[in-house]
Amino acid sequence: MNDTLIKDERPMTASEAVAWYFDRAADQLELDPSKREMLKMPKREMTVEVPVEMDDGSLQTLVGFRVQHNNARGPMKGGLRYHWEVDLDEVRALASLMTWKTAVVNIPYGGAKGGICVDPRKLTRKELQRVTRKFIDQIHEIIGPDKDIPAPDMGTNSEVMAWMRNQFEKYHGFSPACITGKPVEDYGALGREEATGRGVGILAFKLLNRLGRRPQDIRVAIQGFGNVGSHAAKYMHESEFQIVAISDVSGGYYRADGINIPDALRYVIENKSLEGYKEADKISNEELLELDVEMLIPAALGGCITRNNAERIKAQFIIEGANGPVTAGADPILEAKGTIVLPDILANAGGVTVSYFEWVQNRQYYSWDLNRVRQQLDSVLSKAFEDVWQESTERKVSFRTAAFMIAIRRVVRATELAGI
Ligand code: NAD
């Protein structure tokens, strides 16, 4: 499947690949085998049947998952993905990434993830709502504001979150903090929508700053122009990066003297996708990855940079907007070439950070203005970036290993404090 971390390097599955990254960091920490086993194993995995009546009266039975990986540092947190390639192994991988992500940015959560194996584009709005409500019927007992708080991911959005909250509250009463990523006028947070992409831009900027480079000298290619890719493009365009290529499922669009991002954003609002965008040359998504640019931002599917194309990647910097875009087979190749990779568990943590702010606001029955959200996001990500930079410099390890080391240390400490 597209989202696996290592689709071309069998027999390692997506969750095994995350475990492989984990082990490299655990080796550095000299973590004993029994603790490794405990930290790798999910706390709970739930597979549920989701029977749905379709608009034509027929019955379709879907399968849904919720994996709760770890709650040593707080309630578990992670998105719900609706995609035809969702399976238990992928959800398991993404749930553990959430544990390490929340720990790297030091917000008081553990990690979880869920999803339904379904193509949401093939459902009507009413069918989508029935699927969502049925799914919550099946998992409502194991989620909640102090247990496990879902959020949007690929194929779900704020409207789906509003239905989820409504269904959850039928069982448990008024509880806006049970879900994040809700519509702003329905207990959502200002700045949540832009948060992941903005975070990608903020971190790219901090990395360059540390290296004494200027955004004006950095040509950027962005794969994916959805929530993460488009907001990253907007922020980076405003920060004077030269964005020379963008893409979506319809293909890639390249313009050597820079894409007019406000124009492309308008085009997507009017046309729903970049299909037919004439202001740049059409290229393939594969070609986009291999462009002669300084910075590459994969912000669509996992598993797009593999052992097969890693050698041809020219970018000096890869900022992982997507979850798991670099396979475990590609990672050592990039490292040997000197490519600097800002790993997903740091690079795309802006979304879960503002989800945390939403949860805090819901629990206080209070709303922050957009400036406060942006300032706090910048502050959390700056601290996390400096922690990872320092760990990486001191221990002479990649940013990925450094980020995992910080995260593992924090989760181990919380586990020990609680008494295993
Ligand atoms: P999205 O559905 O909003 O956008 C996905 C984009 O990728 C779309 O532009 C789509 O056309 C494009 N795409 C789909 N298939 C493609 C293909 N084969 N080649 C190139 N482009 C393709 O999803 P999103 O929320 O932007 O998520 C993107 C990635 O970021 C996912 O890996 C997700 O897990 C990760 N992520 C998202 C968030 C968030 O807050 N949304 C947070 C953390 C991580």
Short mmCIF file of C-alpha atoms and ligand atoms in Angstrom, two decimals:
data_model
loop_
_atom_site.label_atom_id
_atom_site.label_comp_id
_atom_site.label_asym_id
_atom_site.label_seq_id
_atom_site.Cartn_x
_atom_site.Cartn_y
_atom_site.Cartn_z
CA MET A 1 0.00 0.00 0.00
CA ASN A 2 1.07 3.59 -0.64
CA ASP A 3 1.32 4.63 2.96
CA THR A 4 3.60 1.85 4.10
CA LEU A 5 7.04 2.96 5.05
CA ILE A 6 8.81 0.30 3.06
CA LYS A 7 6.52 -0.93 0.34
CA ASP A 8 9.44 -2.10 -1.82
CA GLU A 9 11.51 -3.72 0.90
CA ARG A 10 9.64 -6.78 1.98
CA PRO A 11 9.41 -8.45 4.36
CA MET A 12 9.52 -5.35 6.62
CA THR A 13 6.03 -3.96 7.17
CA ALA A 14 5.19 -0.36 8.10
CA SER A 15 5.12 -1.12 11.82
CA GLU A 16 8.35 -3.09 11.58
CA ALA A 17 9.97 -0.09 9.88
CA VAL A 18 8.99 2.20 12.76
CA ALA A 19 10.36 -0.43 15.14
CA TRP A 20 13.60 -0.38 13.14
CA TYR A 21 13.91 3.40 13.57
CA PHE A 22 13.06 2.94 17.25
CA ASP A 23 15.80 0.33 17.69
CA ARG A 24 18.48 2.53 16.15
CA ALA A 25 17.71 5.16 18.79
CA ALA A 26 17.28 2.57 21.55
CA ASP A 27 20.77 1.25 20.71
CA GLN A 28 22.19 4.74 21.27
CA LEU A 29 20.36 4.90 24.61
CA GLU A 30 21.49 1.37 25.52
CA LEU A 31 17.89 0.58 26.41
CA ASP A 32 17.47 -2.92 27.75
CA PRO A 33 15.52 -5.48 25.67
CA SER A 34 12.61 -5.84 28.09
CA LYS A 35 11.88 -2.11 28.02
CA ARG A 36 12.15 -2.10 24.23
CA GLU A 37 9.60 -4.86 24.00
CA MET A 38 7.21 -3.02 26.30
CA LEU A 39 7.56 0.27 24.41
CA LYS A 40 7.12 -1.28 20.99
CA MET A 41 3.99 -3.24 21.80
CA PRO A 42 0.67 -1.36 21.47
CA LYS A 43 -1.38 -1.13 24.63
CA ARG A 44 -4.58 -2.08 22.84
CA GLU A 45 -5.69 -2.86 19.29
CA MET A 46 -9.32 -2.85 18.31
CA THR A 47 -10.71 -4.10 15.00
CA VAL A 48 -14.40 -3.45 14.50
CA GLU A 49 -17.10 -4.27 12.00
CA VAL A 50 -18.82 -1.18 10.59
CA PRO A 51 -22.06 -2.22 8.87
CA VAL A 52 -23.59 0.63 6.86
CA GLU A 53 -26.83 1.03 5.00
CA MET A 54 -26.11 2.66 1.62
CA ASP A 55 -28.44 5.22 0.03
CA ASP A 56 -29.80 2.55 -2.35
CA GLY A 57 -30.86 0.38 0.61
CA SER A 58 -28.04 -2.17 0.24
CA LEU A 59 -25.81 -3.12 3.16
CA GLN A 60 -22.05 -2.72 3.10
CA THR A 61 -19.80 -4.01 5.88
CA LEU A 62 -16.55 -2.10 6.39
CA VAL A 63 -13.68 -2.74 8.76
CA GLY A 64 -12.39 -0.10 11.18
CA PHE A 65 -9.42 0.05 13.53
CA ARG A 66 -8.24 1.96 16.59
CA VAL A 67 -4.77 1.21 17.91
CA GLN A 68 -3.78 2.72 21.25
CA HIS A 69 -0.04 2.51 21.46
CA ASN A 70 1.05 4.14 24.71
CA ASN A 71 -0.40 6.39 27.44
CA ALA A 72 2.55 6.78 29.79
CA ARG A 73 2.66 10.56 29.23
CA GLY A 74 -1.08 11.26 29.02
CA PRO A 75 -4.27 10.44 27.12
CA MET A 76 -3.62 8.91 23.73
CA LYS A 77 -3.89 11.11 20.64
CA GLY A 78 -4.01 10.44 16.92
CA GLY A 79 -6.00 10.85 13.74
CA LEU A 80 -8.62 8.77 12.01
CA ARG A 81 -7.89 8.00 8.37
CA TYR A 82 -10.49 7.00 5.78
CA HIS A 83 -8.61 5.39 2.90
CA TRP A 84 -8.97 2.23 0.87
CA GLU A 85 -5.47 1.08 1.85
CA VAL A 86 -5.91 1.35 5.63
CA ASP A 87 -4.97 -1.88 7.40
CA LEU A 88 -4.04 -2.89 10.93
CA ASP A 89 -0.29 -2.85 10.32
CA GLU A 90 -0.34 0.69 8.94
CA VAL A 91 -2.51 1.93 11.82
CA ARG A 92 -0.15 0.23 14.29
CA ALA A 93 2.83 2.03 12.70
CA LEU A 94 1.08 5.42 12.73
CA ALA A 95 -0.08 4.93 16.35
CA SER A 96 3.47 4.37 17.56
CA LEU A 97 4.71 7.38 15.54
CA MET A 98 2.13 9.44 17.46
CA THR A 99 3.63 8.33 20.80
CA TRP A 100 7.07 9.51 19.68
CA LYS A 101 5.69 12.68 18.04
CA THR A 102 3.82 13.90 21.13
CA ALA A 103 6.90 13.12 23.22
CA VAL A 104 9.32 15.02 20.93
CA VAL A 105 7.24 18.19 21.13
CA ASN A 106 6.64 17.48 24.81
CA ILE A 107 2.86 17.78 24.94
CA PRO A 108 1.13 15.66 27.59
CA TYR A 109 -0.21 12.89 25.39
CA GLY A 110 0.47 9.34 24.34
CA GLY A 111 -0.13 7.94 20.87
CA ALA A 112 -2.99 6.29 18.99
CA LYS A 113 -4.31 6.09 15.44
CA GLY A 114 -7.34 4.69 13.68
CA GLY A 115 -9.10 4.43 10.43
CA ILE A 116 -11.57 2.71 8.18
CA CYS A 117 -10.70 0.82 5.04
CA VAL A 118 -12.96 2.76 2.66
CA ASP A 119 -12.69 5.15 -0.28
CA PRO A 120 -14.54 8.22 1.05
CA ARG A 121 -14.80 9.69 -2.47
CA LYS A 122 -17.16 6.86 -3.37
CA LEU A 123 -19.60 7.61 -0.52
CA THR A 124 -22.33 10.21 -0.56
CA ARG A 125 -22.30 12.74 2.27
CA LYS A 126 -25.14 10.89 3.99
CA GLU A 127 -23.34 7.55 3.66
CA LEU A 128 -20.14 9.12 5.03
CA GLN A 129 -22.06 10.40 8.02
CA ARG A 130 -23.65 6.97 8.67
CA VAL A 131 -20.21 5.26 8.42
CA THR A 132 -18.78 7.78 10.88
CA ARG A 133 -21.59 7.41 13.41
CA LYS A 134 -21.46 3.58 13.23
CA PHE A 135 -17.71 3.66 13.77
CA ILE A 136 -18.12 5.82 16.90
CA ASP A 137 -20.83 3.40 18.12
CA GLN A 138 -18.15 0.71 18.00
CA ILE A 139 -15.26 2.59 19.62
CA HIS A 140 -16.90 5.16 21.95
CA GLU A 141 -16.09 3.16 25.09
CA ILE A 142 -12.34 3.31 24.54
CA ILE A 143 -12.07 6.99 23.50
CA GLY A 144 -12.76 10.22 25.44
CA PRO A 145 -11.07 13.44 26.63
CA ASP A 146 -8.99 11.66 29.28
CA LYS A 147 -8.47 8.39 27.39
CA ASP A 148 -7.90 8.79 23.67
CA ILE A 149 -8.73 11.83 21.54
CA PRO A 150 -9.15 11.31 17.77
CA ALA A 151 -8.50 14.00 15.13
CA PRO A 152 -8.65 14.30 11.32
CA ASP A 153 -6.21 12.58 8.99
CA MET A 154 -6.29 11.70 5.30
CA GLY A 155 -9.88 11.35 4.09
CA THR A 156 -11.47 12.96 7.16
CA ASN A 157 -12.06 16.63 7.96
CA SER A 158 -13.62 18.99 10.48
CA GLU A 159 -17.17 18.08 9.43
CA VAL A 160 -16.48 14.38 10.09
CA MET A 161 -15.07 15.38 13.49
CA ALA A 162 -18.30 17.30 14.26
CA TRP A 163 -20.37 14.15 13.52
CA MET A 164 -18.03 12.09 15.71
CA ARG A 165 -18.34 14.47 18.62
CA ASN A 166 -22.14 14.50 18.28
CA GLN A 167 -22.29 10.69 18.25
CA PHE A 168 -19.89 10.37 21.20
CA GLU A 169 -21.99 12.84 23.21
CA LYS A 170 -25.12 10.70 22.70
CA TYR A 171 -23.44 8.17 25.00
CA HIS A 172 -21.36 10.38 27.27
CA GLY A 173 -23.01 13.84 27.39
CA PHE A 174 -21.49 17.23 26.52
CA SER A 175 -17.82 16.69 25.86
CA PRO A 176 -16.24 18.93 23.18
CA ALA A 177 -12.69 17.85 24.20
CA CYS A 178 -13.39 14.26 23.07
CA ILE A 179 -12.25 15.10 19.50
CA THR A 180 -10.00 17.79 18.01
CA GLY A 181 -9.91 19.29 14.54
CA LYS A 182 -13.56 20.34 14.90
CA PRO A 183 -15.05 23.25 12.92
CA VAL A 184 -13.99 26.59 14.45
CA GLU A 185 -17.60 27.59 15.16
CA ASP A 186 -18.20 24.25 16.88
CA TYR A 187 -15.51 24.25 19.60
CA GLY A 188 -12.65 24.01 17.09
CA ALA A 189 -9.46 26.08 17.40
CA LEU A 190 -8.40 28.98 15.22
CA GLY A 191 -5.22 28.00 13.41
CA ARG A 192 -5.77 24.22 13.57
CA GLU A 193 -6.38 23.87 9.85
CA GLU A 194 -3.10 25.56 8.88
CA ALA A 195 -1.07 24.16 11.78
CA THR A 196 0.69 21.17 10.23
CA GLY A 197 1.75 22.98 7.05
CA ARG A 198 2.68 26.11 8.95
CA GLY A 199 4.75 23.95 11.32
CA VAL A 200 6.56 22.41 8.35
CA GLY A 201 7.44 25.93 7.16
CA ILE A 202 8.47 27.13 10.62
CA LEU A 203 10.81 24.16 11.07
CA ALA A 204 12.29 24.48 7.57
CA PHE A 205 13.05 28.11 8.39
CA LYS A 206 14.65 27.23 11.75
CA LEU A 207 16.82 24.58 10.14
CA LEU A 208 18.12 27.03 7.52
CA ASN A 209 18.68 29.68 10.14
CA ARG A 210 20.82 27.29 12.16
CA LEU A 211 22.85 26.50 9.06
CA GLY A 212 23.29 30.15 8.11
CA ARG A 213 21.29 29.80 4.87
CA ARG A 214 18.63 32.18 3.52
CA PRO A 215 15.16 31.10 2.30
CA GLN A 216 15.64 33.27 -0.82
CA ASP A 217 18.41 30.89 -1.92
CA ILE A 218 16.36 27.75 -1.41
CA ARG A 219 14.36 26.23 -4.27
CA VAL A 220 11.60 23.99 -2.91
CA ALA A 221 9.53 21.16 -4.40
CA ILE A 222 6.38 20.14 -2.51
CA GLN A 223 4.60 16.84 -3.17
CA GLY A 224 0.91 17.03 -2.19
CA PHE A 225 -1.21 20.19 -2.18
CA GLY A 226 -3.83 19.17 0.40
CA ASN A 227 -4.01 20.34 3.98
CA VAL A 228 -0.30 19.98 4.75
CA GLY A 229 1.23 20.82 1.35
CA SER A 230 -0.88 23.88 0.58
CA HIS A 231 -0.42 25.49 4.00
CA ALA A 232 3.32 24.75 3.93
CA ALA A 233 3.48 26.36 0.47
CA LYS A 234 1.58 29.43 1.65
CA TYR A 235 3.76 29.99 4.72
CA MET A 236 6.99 29.34 2.84
CA HIS A 237 5.99 31.60 -0.06
CA GLU A 238 5.33 34.37 2.46
CA SER A 239 8.75 33.62 4.02
CA GLU A 240 10.40 34.13 0.58
CA PHE A 241 11.37 30.55 -0.22
CA GLN A 242 11.29 29.92 -4.00
CA ILE A 243 8.68 27.24 -4.53
CA VAL A 244 9.43 25.84 -7.97
CA ALA A 245 7.24 22.71 -7.95
CA ILE A 246 3.96 21.58 -6.42
CA SER A 247 1.83 18.51 -7.06
CA ASP A 248 -1.29 16.59 -6.21
CA VAL A 249 -2.89 13.35 -7.33
CA SER A 250 -3.26 14.85 -10.85
CA GLY A 251 0.57 15.19 -11.23
CA GLY A 252 3.37 17.72 -10.71
CA TYR A 253 3.70 21.35 -11.86
CA TYR A 254 7.14 22.94 -12.30
CA ARG A 255 8.23 26.49 -12.99
CA ALA A 256 11.92 27.34 -12.75
CA ASP A 257 11.36 30.98 -11.79
CA GLY A 258 8.88 30.04 -9.03
CA ILE A 259 5.20 29.12 -8.84
CA ASN A 260 2.81 31.91 -7.97
CA ILE A 261 1.47 30.22 -4.82
CA PRO A 262 -1.49 32.56 -4.11
CA ASP A 263 -2.59 31.97 -7.71
CA ALA A 264 -2.24 28.15 -7.36
CA LEU A 265 -4.18 28.22 -4.08
CA ARG A 266 -6.99 30.17 -5.77
CA TYR A 267 -6.95 27.69 -8.66
CA VAL A 268 -7.41 24.74 -6.28
CA ILE A 269 -10.28 26.43 -4.45
CA GLU A 270 -12.05 27.02 -7.78
CA ASN A 271 -11.22 23.67 -9.43
CA LYS A 272 -10.88 21.29 -6.44
CA SER A 273 -7.44 20.14 -7.70
CA LEU A 274 -4.40 21.32 -9.69
CA GLU A 275 -5.62 19.36 -12.74
CA GLY A 276 -5.36 21.66 -15.77
CA TYR A 277 -3.14 24.27 -14.03
CA LYS A 278 -1.46 26.02 -16.97
CA GLU A 279 0.95 28.43 -15.26
CA ALA A 280 3.67 25.76 -14.91
CA ASP A 281 5.08 22.81 -16.87
CA LYS A 282 3.45 19.45 -16.22
CA ILE A 283 5.75 16.80 -14.72
CA SER A 284 5.07 13.51 -12.94
CA ASN A 285 5.06 13.07 -9.18
CA GLU A 286 8.12 10.82 -9.54
CA GLU A 287 10.00 13.53 -11.49
CA LEU A 288 9.11 16.09 -8.83
CA LEU A 289 10.93 14.05 -6.19
CA GLU A 290 14.11 14.03 -8.26
CA LEU A 291 14.19 17.72 -9.25
CA ASP A 292 17.31 19.83 -8.94
CA VAL A 293 16.18 21.76 -5.85
CA GLU A 294 17.63 22.48 -2.44
CA MET A 295 14.60 21.34 -0.44
CA LEU A 296 12.03 18.60 -0.93
CA ILE A 297 8.82 18.42 1.08
CA PRO A 298 6.88 15.17 0.70
CA ALA A 299 3.38 16.08 1.97
CA ALA A 300 1.16 13.40 0.45
CA LEU A 301 1.61 9.68 0.87
CA GLY A 302 3.99 7.60 2.90
CA GLY A 303 6.66 5.44 1.26
CA CYS A 304 7.45 7.72 -1.71
CA ILE A 305 11.24 7.90 -1.20
CA THR A 306 12.52 4.37 -1.38
CA ARG A 307 15.68 2.38 -1.90
CA ASN A 308 14.90 2.64 -5.64
CA ASN A 309 14.89 6.44 -6.00
CA ALA A 310 16.88 7.64 -2.95
CA GLU A 311 20.15 7.78 -4.88
CA ARG A 312 18.56 10.13 -7.45
CA ILE A 313 17.17 12.62 -4.91
CA LYS A 314 19.10 15.87 -5.41
CA ALA A 315 17.62 17.95 -2.60
CA GLN A 316 20.00 18.65 0.30
CA PHE A 317 17.09 18.94 2.72
CA ILE A 318 14.00 16.76 3.08
CA ILE A 319 11.28 18.00 5.44
CA GLU A 320 8.85 15.14 6.11
CA GLY A 321 5.40 16.73 5.96
CA ALA A 322 3.79 13.33 5.37
CA ASN A 323 4.01 10.46 7.82
CA GLY A 324 6.64 7.91 6.81
CA PRO A 325 7.59 9.29 3.35
CA VAL A 326 11.16 7.89 3.56
CA THR A 327 11.34 4.11 3.76
CA ALA A 328 13.69 2.30 6.09
CA GLY A 329 15.61 1.17 3.00
CA ALA A 330 16.03 4.72 1.70
CA ASP A 331 17.03 6.29 5.01
CA PRO A 332 20.62 4.95 5.16
CA ILE A 333 21.17 5.86 1.49
CA LEU A 334 20.16 9.46 2.16
CA GLU A 335 22.26 9.56 5.30
CA ALA A 336 25.32 8.32 3.41
CA LYS A 337 24.77 11.03 0.77
CA GLY A 338 24.64 13.69 3.48
CA THR A 339 20.98 14.58 2.84
CA ILE A 340 19.54 16.31 5.90
CA VAL A 341 16.15 14.82 6.80
CA LEU A 342 13.87 16.53 9.29
CA PRO A 343 11.80 13.53 10.43
CA ASP A 344 8.00 13.31 10.45
CA ILE A 345 7.77 13.01 14.23
CA LEU A 346 9.16 16.55 14.45
CA ALA A 347 8.41 18.08 11.04
CA ASN A 348 4.65 17.49 10.97
CA ALA A 349 4.01 17.82 14.71
CA GLY A 350 2.41 21.27 14.31
CA GLY A 351 -1.00 19.65 13.79
CA VAL A 352 -1.06 17.64 16.99
CA THR A 353 0.37 20.61 18.87
CA VAL A 354 -2.55 22.86 17.89
CA SER A 355 -4.92 19.93 18.53
CA TYR A 356 -3.52 20.00 22.05
CA PHE A 357 -4.28 23.75 22.23
CA GLU A 358 -7.84 23.01 21.06
CA TRP A 359 -8.26 20.39 23.80
CA VAL A 360 -6.91 22.83 26.41
CA GLN A 361 -9.34 25.55 25.24
CA ASN A 362 -12.28 23.10 25.26
CA ARG A 363 -11.49 22.06 28.81
CA GLN A 364 -11.29 25.70 29.91
CA TYR A 365 -14.39 26.82 27.94
CA TYR A 366 -12.20 29.58 26.56
CA SER A 367 -10.96 30.54 23.08
CA TRP A 368 -7.57 31.84 22.14
CA ASP A 369 -7.14 34.33 19.30
CA LEU A 370 -5.15 33.33 16.22
CA ASN A 371 -2.06 35.27 17.29
CA ARG A 372 -1.85 33.38 20.55
CA VAL A 373 -2.21 30.03 18.77
CA ARG A 374 0.53 30.94 16.29
CA GLN A 375 2.87 32.26 18.98
CA GLN A 376 2.44 29.17 21.15
CA LEU A 377 2.91 26.88 18.14
CA ASP A 378 6.13 28.67 17.27
CA SER A 379 7.32 28.38 20.84
CA VAL A 380 6.60 24.63 21.15
CA LEU A 381 8.20 23.83 17.78
CA SER A 382 11.24 26.04 18.45
CA LYS A 383 11.93 24.26 21.71
CA ALA A 384 11.50 20.84 20.07
CA PHE A 385 13.76 21.81 17.18
CA GLU A 386 16.51 23.06 19.50
CA ASP A 387 16.27 19.86 21.59
CA VAL A 388 16.65 17.71 18.47
CA TRP A 389 19.44 19.89 17.04
CA GLN A 390 21.38 19.66 20.30
CA GLU A 391 20.91 15.91 20.69
CA SER A 392 21.94 15.35 17.09
CA THR A 393 25.04 17.52 17.43
CA GLU A 394 26.14 16.10 20.77
CA ARG A 395 25.58 12.45 19.91
CA LYS A 396 26.56 12.77 16.22
CA VAL A 397 23.38 11.06 15.04
CA SER A 398 20.81 11.96 12.39
CA PHE A 399 17.88 14.21 13.28
CA ARG A 400 15.60 11.17 13.06
CA THR A 401 17.62 9.16 15.57
CA ALA A 402 17.99 12.23 17.79
CA ALA A 403 14.22 12.86 17.76
CA PHE A 404 13.49 9.21 18.60
CA MET A 405 16.10 9.31 21.40
CA ILE A 406 14.49 12.35 23.04
CA ALA A 407 11.03 10.81 22.70
CA ILE A 408 12.01 7.39 24.03
CA ARG A 409 13.83 8.94 26.99
CA ARG A 410 10.70 10.94 27.91
CA VAL A 411 8.35 7.96 27.61
CA VAL A 412 10.71 5.72 29.61
CA ARG A 413 10.98 8.37 32.33
CA ALA A 414 7.18 8.72 32.58
CA THR A 415 6.80 4.94 32.71
CA GLU A 416 9.40 4.65 35.47
CA LEU A 417 7.89 7.50 37.50
CA ALA A 418 4.52 5.78 37.42
CA GLY A 419 6.12 2.51 38.55
CA ILE A 420 6.07 -0.14 35.85
P1 NAD B 1 -4.98 15.66 2.25
O1 NAD B 1 -5.90 14.56 1.93
O2 NAD B 1 -5.50 16.99 2.66
O3 NAD B 1 -3.98 15.96 1.00
C1 NAD B 1 -3.25 14.95 0.37
C2 NAD B 1 -2.65 15.54 -0.91
O4 NAD B 1 -1.86 14.53 -1.53
C3 NAD B 1 -3.68 15.96 -1.95
O5 NAD B 1 -3.21 17.11 -2.63
C4 NAD B 1 -3.72 14.78 -2.90
O6 NAD B 1 -4.15 15.13 -4.21
C5 NAD B 1 -2.26 14.39 -2.89
N1 NAD B 1 -2.01 13.03 -3.34
C6 NAD B 1 -2.76 11.92 -3.14
N2 NAD B 1 -2.21 10.87 -3.75
C7 NAD B 1 -1.07 11.32 -4.33
C8 NAD B 1 -0.05 10.73 -5.10
N3 NAD B 1 -0.09 9.43 -5.42
N4 NAD B 1 0.99 11.49 -5.52
C9 NAD B 1 1.04 12.81 -5.19
N5 NAD B 1 0.09 13.43 -4.48
C10 NAD B 1 -0.94 12.70 -4.06
O7 NAD B 1 -4.01 15.05 3.37
P2 NAD B 1 -3.12 15.85 4.41
O8 NAD B 1 -3.90 16.05 5.64
O9 NAD B 1 -2.48 17.01 3.73
O10 NAD B 1 -2.03 14.73 4.76
C11 NAD B 1 -0.90 14.51 3.94
C12 NAD B 1 0.13 13.71 4.75
O11 NAD B 1 0.48 14.44 5.93
C13 NAD B 1 -0.34 12.34 5.24
O12 NAD B 1 0.79 11.48 5.24
C14 NAD B 1 -0.79 12.61 6.67
O13 NAD B 1 -0.75 11.46 7.50
C15 NAD B 1 0.27 13.62 7.08
N6 NAD B 1 -0.11 14.46 8.22
C16 NAD B 1 -1.22 15.24 8.17
C17 NAD B 1 -1.53 16.04 9.27
C18 NAD B 1 -2.70 16.98 9.24
O14 NAD B 1 -2.87 17.73 10.23
N7 NAD B 1 -3.51 17.02 8.20
C19 NAD B 1 -0.74 16.00 10.42
C20 NAD B 1 0.39 15.19 10.42
C21 NAD B 1 0.69 14.42 9.32
#
